[in-house]
Amino acid sequence: MAFPLRGLLLLFLSIPFSESESNLSFKYYKKSCPDFEKIVSETITTKQMSNPATAAGTLRLFFHDCMVEGCDASVLVASNSFNTAERDADVNLSLSGDGYEVVVKAKTTLELTCPNVVSCADILAVATRDLVTMVGGPFYKVLLGRKDGLVSKASRVEGNLPRTNMSMNQMINLFASKGFNVQEMVALTGGHTIGFSHCVEFSDRLYSYSKKHATDPEINSKFAAGLRSMCANYTTDKTMSAFNDVFTPGKFDNMYFKNLPRGLGLLASDNALVKDPRTRPFVELYATNQTAFFHDFSRAMQRLSVHGVKTERNGEVRNRCDQFNSIQT
């Protein structure tokens, strides 16, 4: 009986845990702030009911935070006269205000209940999970104990977030640099099943695709006509946008993947998923099996949520989510 036990021990010891991840716990606030998750849940419920775009906005905010500097709430920090912060990088200017607002509201309540205890990074991670679940997505457990980062610079954003005009090789390499494989990348991209994209992000597919075709011929013709009409004034009105999933835009399901083979992918990067042989098998799997998508999305989100987390040594619990506790230069 000694050999199996030794084998299990060696297997456990071989699992690569970083020091920062090992400091996290599912019950981190059990004693210091027992009502933490209850307060976050109540806050997100009220916000989502009053503004249904909150879930998608918060999910995107969380992704943009974790992919740059790790999951440390650095994207929440506002710029000042000394520093241009992440949120003012070009790719982050379109982030929804609803995501910022729901975290700030939860933080305000938590500071009254258990001051200087709960990090903004943990609030964002749990709020994202709860909002995904609230709109029909899977529930997954979230490790807690992240600290808020001490750095937030717009100059560090470029190259760490996917762009709609990236090639599939560039997309795969970007996710690989963060430790994610192709299947995890496709699962995470399934977050596009809720929310919207601004017309400027896909306008080239509608009006200036090529010399031969003004509109990308791979877009469903009726869908393309509707988008051209909807986005006609996108150059003067930067807020013009369209739902990523035209059928169930407010429900977290696998419709996004079902849409792709029909030419209903909004972004060039969406359409590329169903064209590339490395990603197409996962698109086809998730289009026919929502359970598989939910399972893989949950696991990928759990992995994303511990990417680059900060500890006491290189982080803090901010008093306000939009500014460091001391002035950073």
PDB file of C-alpha atoms in Angstrom, residues 9-264:
ATOM      1  CA  LEU A   9       2.413  12.360  -3.014  1.00  0.00           C
ATOM      2  CA  LEU A  10       4.857  12.689  -5.896  1.00  0.00           C
ATOM      3  CA  LEU A  11       1.998  13.570  -8.252  1.00  0.00           C
ATOM      4  CA  PHE A  12       0.811  16.316  -5.891  1.00  0.00           C
ATOM      5  CA  LEU A  13       4.323  17.685  -5.474  1.00  0.00           C
ATOM      6  CA  SER A  14       4.775  17.779  -9.247  1.00  0.00           C
ATOM      7  CA  ILE A  15       1.835  20.161  -9.765  1.00  0.00           C
ATOM      8  CA  PRO A  16       3.313  23.623 -10.461  1.00  0.00           C
ATOM      9  CA  PHE A  17       1.960  26.082  -7.892  1.00  0.00           C
ATOM     10  CA  SER A  18       3.407  29.581  -7.766  1.00  0.00           C
ATOM     11  CA  GLU A  19       3.981  31.163  -4.387  1.00  0.00           C
ATOM     12  CA  SER A  20       1.219  33.696  -5.053  1.00  0.00           C
ATOM     13  CA  GLU A  21      -1.322  30.997  -5.941  1.00  0.00           C
ATOM     14  CA  SER A  22      -0.479  28.949  -2.843  1.00  0.00           C
ATOM     15  CA  ASN A  23      -1.523  31.908  -0.648  1.00  0.00           C
ATOM     16  CA  LEU A  24      -5.062  31.860  -2.041  1.00  0.00           C
ATOM     17  CA  SER A  25      -7.988  30.081  -0.401  1.00  0.00           C
ATOM     18  CA  PHE A  26     -11.687  29.534  -1.039  1.00  0.00           C
ATOM     19  CA  LYS A  27     -12.384  30.594   2.573  1.00  0.00           C
ATOM     20  CA  TYR A  28      -9.948  33.502   2.754  1.00  0.00           C
ATOM     21  CA  TYR A  29     -12.529  35.920   4.214  1.00  0.00           C
ATOM     22  CA  LYS A  30     -14.411  33.428   6.395  1.00  0.00           C
ATOM     23  CA  LYS A  31     -13.292  35.176   9.599  1.00  0.00           C
ATOM     24  CA  SER A  32     -12.158  38.621   8.451  1.00  0.00           C
ATOM     25  CA  CYS A  33     -15.233  39.431   6.306  1.00  0.00           C
ATOM     26  CA  PRO A  34     -17.816  36.624   6.442  1.00  0.00           C
ATOM     27  CA  ASP A  35     -20.417  38.587   4.467  1.00  0.00           C
ATOM     28  CA  PHE A  36     -18.054  39.304   1.568  1.00  0.00           C
ATOM     29  CA  GLU A  37     -19.691  37.092  -1.060  1.00  0.00           C
ATOM     30  CA  LYS A  38     -23.195  37.969   0.128  1.00  0.00           C
ATOM     31  CA  ILE A  39     -22.474  41.697  -0.272  1.00  0.00           C
ATOM     32  CA  VAL A  40     -20.985  41.204  -3.736  1.00  0.00           C
ATOM     33  CA  SER A  41     -23.951  39.051  -4.777  1.00  0.00           C
ATOM     34  CA  GLU A  42     -26.479  41.645  -3.641  1.00  0.00           C
ATOM     35  CA  THR A  43     -24.565  44.434  -5.373  1.00  0.00           C
ATOM     36  CA  ILE A  44     -24.297  42.679  -8.730  1.00  0.00           C
ATOM     37  CA  THR A  45     -27.930  41.577  -8.655  1.00  0.00           C
ATOM     38  CA  THR A  46     -29.177  45.129  -8.183  1.00  0.00           C
ATOM     39  CA  LYS A  47     -26.832  46.473 -10.874  1.00  0.00           C
ATOM     40  CA  GLN A  48     -27.594  43.776 -13.442  1.00  0.00           C
ATOM     41  CA  MET A  49     -31.343  44.172 -12.993  1.00  0.00           C
ATOM     42  CA  SER A  50     -31.101  47.926 -13.540  1.00  0.00           C
ATOM     43  CA  ASN A  51     -28.600  47.647 -16.409  1.00  0.00           C
ATOM     44  CA  PRO A  52     -28.508  44.309 -18.297  1.00  0.00           C
ATOM     45  CA  ALA A  53     -25.202  45.226 -19.979  1.00  0.00           C
ATOM     46  CA  THR A  54     -23.375  44.923 -16.648  1.00  0.00           C
ATOM     47  CA  ALA A  55     -22.534  41.205 -16.946  1.00  0.00           C
ATOM     48  CA  ALA A  56     -20.820  41.512 -20.316  1.00  0.00           C
ATOM     49  CA  GLY A  57     -19.054  44.723 -19.307  1.00  0.00           C
ATOM     50  CA  THR A  58     -17.685  43.200 -16.115  1.00  0.00           C
ATOM     51  CA  LEU A  59     -16.544  39.994 -17.833  1.00  0.00           C
ATOM     52  CA  ARG A  60     -14.605  42.033 -20.399  1.00  0.00           C
ATOM     53  CA  LEU A  61     -13.161  44.260 -17.671  1.00  0.00           C
ATOM     54  CA  PHE A  62     -11.947  41.203 -15.758  1.00  0.00           C
ATOM     55  CA  PHE A  63     -10.330  39.706 -18.863  1.00  0.00           C
ATOM     56  CA  HIS A  64      -8.562  42.973 -19.704  1.00  0.00           C
ATOM     57  CA  ASP A  65      -7.339  43.247 -16.118  1.00  0.00           C
ATOM     58  CA  CYS A  66      -5.946  39.716 -15.882  1.00  0.00           C
ATOM     59  CA  MET A  67      -4.192  39.726 -19.258  1.00  0.00           C
ATOM     60  CA  VAL A  68      -2.146  42.806 -18.305  1.00  0.00           C
ATOM     61  CA  GLU A  69      -0.068  42.611 -15.099  1.00  0.00           C
ATOM     62  CA  GLY A  70      -2.245  39.716 -13.855  1.00  0.00           C
ATOM     63  CA  CYS A  71      -5.536  39.762 -11.905  1.00  0.00           C
ATOM     64  CA  ASP A  72      -4.661  42.680  -9.654  1.00  0.00           C
ATOM     65  CA  ALA A  73      -7.322  45.330 -10.384  1.00  0.00           C
ATOM     66  CA  SER A  74      -4.710  47.497 -12.119  1.00  0.00           C
ATOM     67  CA  VAL A  75      -7.262  48.293 -14.847  1.00  0.00           C
ATOM     68  CA  LEU A  76      -9.448  50.037 -12.257  1.00  0.00           C
ATOM     69  CA  VAL A  77      -6.837  52.669 -11.388  1.00  0.00           C
ATOM     70  CA  ALA A  78      -7.507  56.169 -12.744  1.00  0.00           C
ATOM     71  CA  SER A  79      -4.812  58.239 -14.410  1.00  0.00           C
ATOM     72  CA  ASN A  80      -3.384  61.289 -12.652  1.00  0.00           C
ATOM     73  CA  SER A  81      -0.874  64.030 -13.439  1.00  0.00           C
ATOM     74  CA  PHE A  82       1.987  61.631 -12.657  1.00  0.00           C
ATOM     75  CA  ASN A  83       0.805  58.524 -14.500  1.00  0.00           C
ATOM     76  CA  THR A  84      -1.307  57.433 -17.475  1.00  0.00           C
ATOM     77  CA  ALA A  85      -2.986  54.275 -16.208  1.00  0.00           C
ATOM     78  CA  GLU A  86      -4.095  51.083 -17.990  1.00  0.00           C
ATOM     79  CA  ARG A  87      -7.696  52.147 -18.347  1.00  0.00           C
ATOM     80  CA  ASP A  88      -6.609  54.999 -20.647  1.00  0.00           C
ATOM     81  CA  ALA A  89      -4.757  52.744 -23.083  1.00  0.00           C
ATOM     82  CA  ASP A  90      -6.361  52.828 -26.537  1.00  0.00           C
ATOM     83  CA  VAL A  91      -7.746  49.271 -26.345  1.00  0.00           C
ATOM     84  CA  ASN A  92      -9.309  49.931 -22.919  1.00  0.00           C
ATOM     85  CA  LEU A  93     -11.155  53.147 -23.760  1.00  0.00           C
ATOM     86  CA  SER A  94     -14.207  51.158 -24.843  1.00  0.00           C
ATOM     87  CA  LEU A  95     -14.490  49.243 -21.565  1.00  0.00           C
ATOM     88  CA  SER A  96     -17.962  49.600 -20.101  1.00  0.00           C
ATOM     89  CA  GLY A  97     -18.492  51.939 -17.170  1.00  0.00           C
ATOM     90  CA  ASP A  98     -20.908  49.395 -15.693  1.00  0.00           C
ATOM     91  CA  GLY A  99     -18.053  47.066 -14.823  1.00  0.00           C
ATOM     92  CA  TYR A 100     -16.149  49.774 -12.984  1.00  0.00           C
ATOM     93  CA  GLU A 101     -19.306  50.927 -11.210  1.00  0.00           C
ATOM     94  CA  VAL A 102     -20.357  47.537  -9.867  1.00  0.00           C
ATOM     95  CA  VAL A 103     -16.911  46.966  -8.315  1.00  0.00           C
ATOM     96  CA  VAL A 104     -16.856  50.448  -6.752  1.00  0.00           C
ATOM     97  CA  LYS A 105     -20.331  49.962  -5.279  1.00  0.00           C
ATOM     98  CA  ALA A 106     -19.384  46.628  -3.736  1.00  0.00           C
ATOM     99  CA  LYS A 107     -16.135  48.094  -2.394  1.00  0.00           C
ATOM    100  CA  THR A 108     -17.961  51.012  -0.778  1.00  0.00           C
ATOM    101  CA  THR A 109     -20.290  48.662   1.101  1.00  0.00           C
ATOM    102  CA  LEU A 110     -17.461  46.325   2.084  1.00  0.00           C
ATOM    103  CA  GLU A 111     -15.379  49.198   3.470  1.00  0.00           C
ATOM    104  CA  LEU A 112     -18.260  50.022   5.813  1.00  0.00           C
ATOM    105  CA  THR A 113     -18.637  46.383   6.881  1.00  0.00           C
ATOM    106  CA  CYS A 114     -15.014  45.226   7.070  1.00  0.00           C
ATOM    107  CA  PRO A 115     -12.647  48.122   6.279  1.00  0.00           C
ATOM    108  CA  ASN A 116      -9.218  47.545   4.726  1.00  0.00           C
ATOM    109  CA  VAL A 117      -9.812  43.817   4.313  1.00  0.00           C
ATOM    110  CA  VAL A 118     -11.173  42.930   0.859  1.00  0.00           C
ATOM    111  CA  SER A 119      -9.142  43.699  -2.252  1.00  0.00           C
ATOM    112  CA  CYS A 120     -10.634  45.212  -5.384  1.00  0.00           C
ATOM    113  CA  ALA A 121      -9.083  42.318  -7.322  1.00  0.00           C
ATOM    114  CA  ASP A 122     -11.115  39.788  -5.353  1.00  0.00           C
ATOM    115  CA  ILE A 123     -14.285  41.842  -5.767  1.00  0.00           C
ATOM    116  CA  LEU A 124     -13.814  41.929  -9.543  1.00  0.00           C
ATOM    117  CA  ALA A 125     -13.114  38.183  -9.729  1.00  0.00           C
ATOM    118  CA  VAL A 126     -16.205  37.202  -7.711  1.00  0.00           C
ATOM    119  CA  ALA A 127     -18.471  39.823  -9.304  1.00  0.00           C
ATOM    120  CA  THR A 128     -17.529  38.454 -12.732  1.00  0.00           C
ATOM    121  CA  ARG A 129     -18.336  34.870 -11.702  1.00  0.00           C
ATOM    122  CA  ASP A 130     -21.656  35.871 -10.116  1.00  0.00           C
ATOM    123  CA  LEU A 131     -22.724  37.942 -13.122  1.00  0.00           C
ATOM    124  CA  VAL A 132     -21.878  35.148 -15.581  1.00  0.00           C
ATOM    125  CA  THR A 133     -23.974  32.780 -13.477  1.00  0.00           C
ATOM    126  CA  MET A 134     -26.815  35.276 -13.163  1.00  0.00           C
ATOM    127  CA  VAL A 135     -27.247  35.506 -16.940  1.00  0.00           C
ATOM    128  CA  GLY A 136     -27.304  31.740 -17.429  1.00  0.00           C
ATOM    129  CA  GLY A 137     -23.640  30.765 -17.429  1.00  0.00           C
ATOM    130  CA  PRO A 138     -21.828  28.194 -15.284  1.00  0.00           C
ATOM    131  CA  PHE A 139     -20.940  28.580 -11.619  1.00  0.00           C
ATOM    132  CA  TYR A 140     -17.295  27.972 -10.755  1.00  0.00           C
ATOM    133  CA  LYS A 141     -15.364  28.330  -7.514  1.00  0.00           C
ATOM    134  CA  VAL A 142     -13.062  31.335  -7.144  1.00  0.00           C
ATOM    135  CA  LEU A 143      -9.932  31.298  -5.011  1.00  0.00           C
ATOM    136  CA  LEU A 144      -9.577  34.408  -2.837  1.00  0.00           C
ATOM    137  CA  GLY A 145      -6.771  36.402  -1.286  1.00  0.00           C
ATOM    138  CA  ARG A 146      -5.511  38.440  -4.248  1.00  0.00           C
ATOM    139  CA  LYS A 147      -3.930  41.776  -3.433  1.00  0.00           C
ATOM    140  CA  ASP A 148      -4.309  44.897  -5.547  1.00  0.00           C
ATOM    141  CA  GLY A 149      -1.389  45.728  -7.787  1.00  0.00           C
ATOM    142  CA  LEU A 150       0.972  48.661  -7.264  1.00  0.00           C
ATOM    143  CA  VAL A 151       1.504  49.365 -10.970  1.00  0.00           C
ATOM    144  CA  SER A 152      -0.907  50.519 -13.671  1.00  0.00           C
ATOM    145  CA  LYS A 153       0.599  51.936 -16.839  1.00  0.00           C
ATOM    146  CA  ALA A 154      -1.038  52.383 -20.231  1.00  0.00           C
ATOM    147  CA  SER A 155       2.332  51.746 -21.873  1.00  0.00           C
ATOM    148  CA  ARG A 156       2.288  48.127 -20.675  1.00  0.00           C
ATOM    149  CA  VAL A 157      -1.046  47.209 -22.268  1.00  0.00           C
ATOM    150  CA  GLU A 158      -0.217  46.907 -25.966  1.00  0.00           C
ATOM    151  CA  GLY A 159       0.751  43.383 -26.953  1.00  0.00           C
ATOM    152  CA  ASN A 160      -0.978  41.786 -23.976  1.00  0.00           C
ATOM    153  CA  LEU A 161      -4.567  41.886 -25.246  1.00  0.00           C
ATOM    154  CA  PRO A 162      -6.015  40.337 -28.410  1.00  0.00           C
ATOM    155  CA  ARG A 163      -6.953  42.653 -31.252  1.00  0.00           C
ATOM    156  CA  THR A 164      -9.733  41.969 -33.727  1.00  0.00           C
ATOM    157  CA  ASN A 165      -7.342  42.165 -36.681  1.00  0.00           C
ATOM    158  CA  MET A 166      -4.806  39.694 -35.295  1.00  0.00           C
ATOM    159  CA  SER A 167      -3.984  36.578 -37.304  1.00  0.00           C
ATOM    160  CA  MET A 168      -4.770  33.232 -35.691  1.00  0.00           C
ATOM    161  CA  ASN A 169      -1.060  32.617 -35.194  1.00  0.00           C
ATOM    162  CA  GLN A 170      -0.800  35.895 -33.290  1.00  0.00           C
ATOM    163  CA  MET A 171      -3.853  35.037 -31.180  1.00  0.00           C
ATOM    164  CA  ILE A 172      -2.584  31.576 -30.305  1.00  0.00           C
ATOM    165  CA  ASN A 173       0.881  32.899 -29.462  1.00  0.00           C
ATOM    166  CA  LEU A 174      -0.565  35.654 -27.269  1.00  0.00           C
ATOM    167  CA  PHE A 175      -2.645  33.225 -25.218  1.00  0.00           C
ATOM    168  CA  ALA A 176       0.244  30.764 -25.070  1.00  0.00           C
ATOM    169  CA  SER A 177       2.424  33.499 -23.572  1.00  0.00           C
ATOM    170  CA  LYS A 178      -0.081  33.669 -20.709  1.00  0.00           C
ATOM    171  CA  GLY A 179      -0.095  29.898 -20.274  1.00  0.00           C
ATOM    172  CA  PHE A 180      -3.284  29.030 -22.172  1.00  0.00           C
ATOM    173  CA  ASN A 181      -3.631  26.378 -24.859  1.00  0.00           C
ATOM    174  CA  VAL A 182      -5.784  26.601 -27.997  1.00  0.00           C
ATOM    175  CA  GLN A 183      -8.827  24.960 -26.430  1.00  0.00           C
ATOM    176  CA  GLU A 184      -8.719  27.326 -23.454  1.00  0.00           C
ATOM    177  CA  MET A 185      -8.412  30.280 -25.824  1.00  0.00           C
ATOM    178  CA  VAL A 186     -11.529  29.207 -27.733  1.00  0.00           C
ATOM    179  CA  ALA A 187     -13.450  28.585 -24.510  1.00  0.00           C
ATOM    180  CA  LEU A 188     -12.559  32.020 -23.134  1.00  0.00           C
ATOM    181  CA  THR A 189     -13.506  33.657 -26.434  1.00  0.00           C
ATOM    182  CA  GLY A 190     -16.936  32.144 -25.883  1.00  0.00           C
ATOM    183  CA  GLY A 191     -17.473  35.024 -23.483  1.00  0.00           C
ATOM    184  CA  HIS A 192     -18.517  36.896 -26.638  1.00  0.00           C
ATOM    185  CA  THR A 193     -21.858  35.135 -26.270  1.00  0.00           C
ATOM    186  CA  ILE A 194     -22.943  38.177 -24.236  1.00  0.00           C
ATOM    187  CA  GLY A 195     -22.349  41.869 -24.853  1.00  0.00           C
ATOM    188  CA  PHE A 196     -21.629  43.981 -27.876  1.00  0.00           C
ATOM    189  CA  SER A 197     -18.796  45.377 -30.002  1.00  0.00           C
ATOM    190  CA  HIS A 198     -18.423  48.886 -31.372  1.00  0.00           C
ATOM    191  CA  CYS A 199     -18.842  49.294 -35.120  1.00  0.00           C
ATOM    192  CA  VAL A 200     -15.314  50.627 -35.503  1.00  0.00           C
ATOM    193  CA  GLU A 201     -14.025  47.180 -34.485  1.00  0.00           C
ATOM    194  CA  PHE A 202     -15.570  45.440 -37.514  1.00  0.00           C
ATOM    195  CA  SER A 203     -16.258  48.298 -39.959  1.00  0.00           C
ATOM    196  CA  ASP A 204     -13.539  47.100 -42.341  1.00  0.00           C
ATOM    197  CA  ARG A 205     -15.534  43.881 -42.849  1.00  0.00           C
ATOM    198  CA  LEU A 206     -18.554  45.950 -43.914  1.00  0.00           C
ATOM    199  CA  TYR A 207     -17.241  48.813 -46.025  1.00  0.00           C
ATOM    200  CA  SER A 208     -13.648  48.234 -47.134  1.00  0.00           C
ATOM    201  CA  TYR A 209     -12.895  44.534 -47.030  1.00  0.00           C
ATOM    202  CA  SER A 210     -10.988  44.271 -50.321  1.00  0.00           C
ATOM    203  CA  LYS A 211     -10.739  45.685 -53.841  1.00  0.00           C
ATOM    204  CA  LYS A 212     -13.068  42.972 -55.084  1.00  0.00           C
ATOM    205  CA  HIS A 213     -15.549  42.976 -52.198  1.00  0.00           C
ATOM    206  CA  ALA A 214     -16.554  46.002 -50.154  1.00  0.00           C
ATOM    207  CA  THR A 215     -18.128  43.612 -47.635  1.00  0.00           C
ATOM    208  CA  ASP A 216     -16.544  40.399 -46.388  1.00  0.00           C
ATOM    209  CA  PRO A 217     -18.321  37.688 -48.424  1.00  0.00           C
ATOM    210  CA  GLU A 218     -18.112  35.294 -45.476  1.00  0.00           C
ATOM    211  CA  ILE A 219     -20.610  37.397 -43.495  1.00  0.00           C
ATOM    212  CA  ASN A 220     -24.208  36.259 -43.908  1.00  0.00           C
ATOM    213  CA  SER A 221     -25.658  38.635 -46.541  1.00  0.00           C
ATOM    214  CA  LYS A 222     -28.759  39.624 -44.546  1.00  0.00           C
ATOM    215  CA  PHE A 223     -26.675  40.057 -41.416  1.00  0.00           C
ATOM    216  CA  ALA A 224     -24.194  42.224 -43.327  1.00  0.00           C
ATOM    217  CA  ALA A 225     -26.972  44.431 -44.737  1.00  0.00           C
ATOM    218  CA  GLY A 226     -28.359  44.986 -41.252  1.00  0.00           C
ATOM    219  CA  LEU A 227     -24.930  45.828 -39.869  1.00  0.00           C
ATOM    220  CA  ARG A 228     -24.181  48.284 -42.682  1.00  0.00           C
ATOM    221  CA  SER A 229     -27.416  50.098 -41.922  1.00  0.00           C
ATOM    222  CA  MET A 230     -26.862  50.039 -38.161  1.00  0.00           C
ATOM    223  CA  CYS A 231     -23.263  51.255 -38.369  1.00  0.00           C
ATOM    224  CA  ALA A 232     -23.746  53.820 -41.154  1.00  0.00           C
ATOM    225  CA  ASN A 233     -22.715  56.739 -38.912  1.00  0.00           C
ATOM    226  CA  TYR A 234     -19.924  54.983 -37.021  1.00  0.00           C
ATOM    227  CA  THR A 235     -17.292  57.531 -38.097  1.00  0.00           C
ATOM    228  CA  THR A 236     -19.147  60.385 -36.410  1.00  0.00           C
ATOM    229  CA  ASP A 237     -20.738  58.385 -33.584  1.00  0.00           C
ATOM    230  CA  LYS A 238     -18.107  56.205 -31.933  1.00  0.00           C
ATOM    231  CA  THR A 239     -20.700  54.620 -29.636  1.00  0.00           C
ATOM    232  CA  MET A 240     -22.445  52.797 -32.505  1.00  0.00           C
ATOM    233  CA  SER A 241     -22.384  49.079 -31.714  1.00  0.00           C
ATOM    234  CA  ALA A 242     -23.939  45.683 -32.404  1.00  0.00           C
ATOM    235  CA  PHE A 243     -24.546  42.580 -30.287  1.00  0.00           C
ATOM    236  CA  ASN A 244     -21.874  39.883 -30.519  1.00  0.00           C
ATOM    237  CA  ASP A 245     -24.639  37.255 -30.517  1.00  0.00           C
ATOM    238  CA  VAL A 246     -27.595  38.464 -32.573  1.00  0.00           C
ATOM    239  CA  PHE A 247     -30.031  35.828 -31.224  1.00  0.00           C
ATOM    240  CA  THR A 248     -29.497  35.662 -27.429  1.00  0.00           C
ATOM    241  CA  PRO A 249     -27.256  38.652 -26.624  1.00  0.00           C
ATOM    242  CA  GLY A 250     -28.196  38.793 -22.945  1.00  0.00           C
ATOM    243  CA  LYS A 251     -27.965  35.067 -22.212  1.00  0.00           C
ATOM    244  CA  PHE A 252     -24.752  33.190 -21.530  1.00  0.00           C
ATOM    245  CA  ASP A 253     -25.092  30.092 -23.715  1.00  0.00           C
ATOM    246  CA  ASN A 254     -23.401  28.395 -26.669  1.00  0.00           C
ATOM    247  CA  MET A 255     -25.273  30.361 -29.352  1.00  0.00           C
ATOM    248  CA  TYR A 256     -22.092  32.304 -30.173  1.00  0.00           C
ATOM    249  CA  PHE A 257     -20.507  29.086 -31.428  1.00  0.00           C
ATOM    250  CA  LYS A 258     -23.640  28.055 -33.316  1.00  0.00           C
ATOM    251  CA  ASN A 259     -23.579  31.410 -35.101  1.00  0.00           C
ATOM    252  CA  LEU A 260     -20.027  31.177 -36.424  1.00  0.00           C
ATOM    253  CA  PRO A 261     -20.560  28.563 -39.185  1.00  0.00           C
ATOM    254  CA  ARG A 262     -23.630  30.540 -40.329  1.00  0.00           C
ATOM    255  CA  GLY A 263     -21.582  33.631 -41.110  1.00  0.00           C
ATOM    256  CA  LEU A 264     -22.908  35.433 -38.056  1.00  0.00           C
TER     257      LEU A 264
END
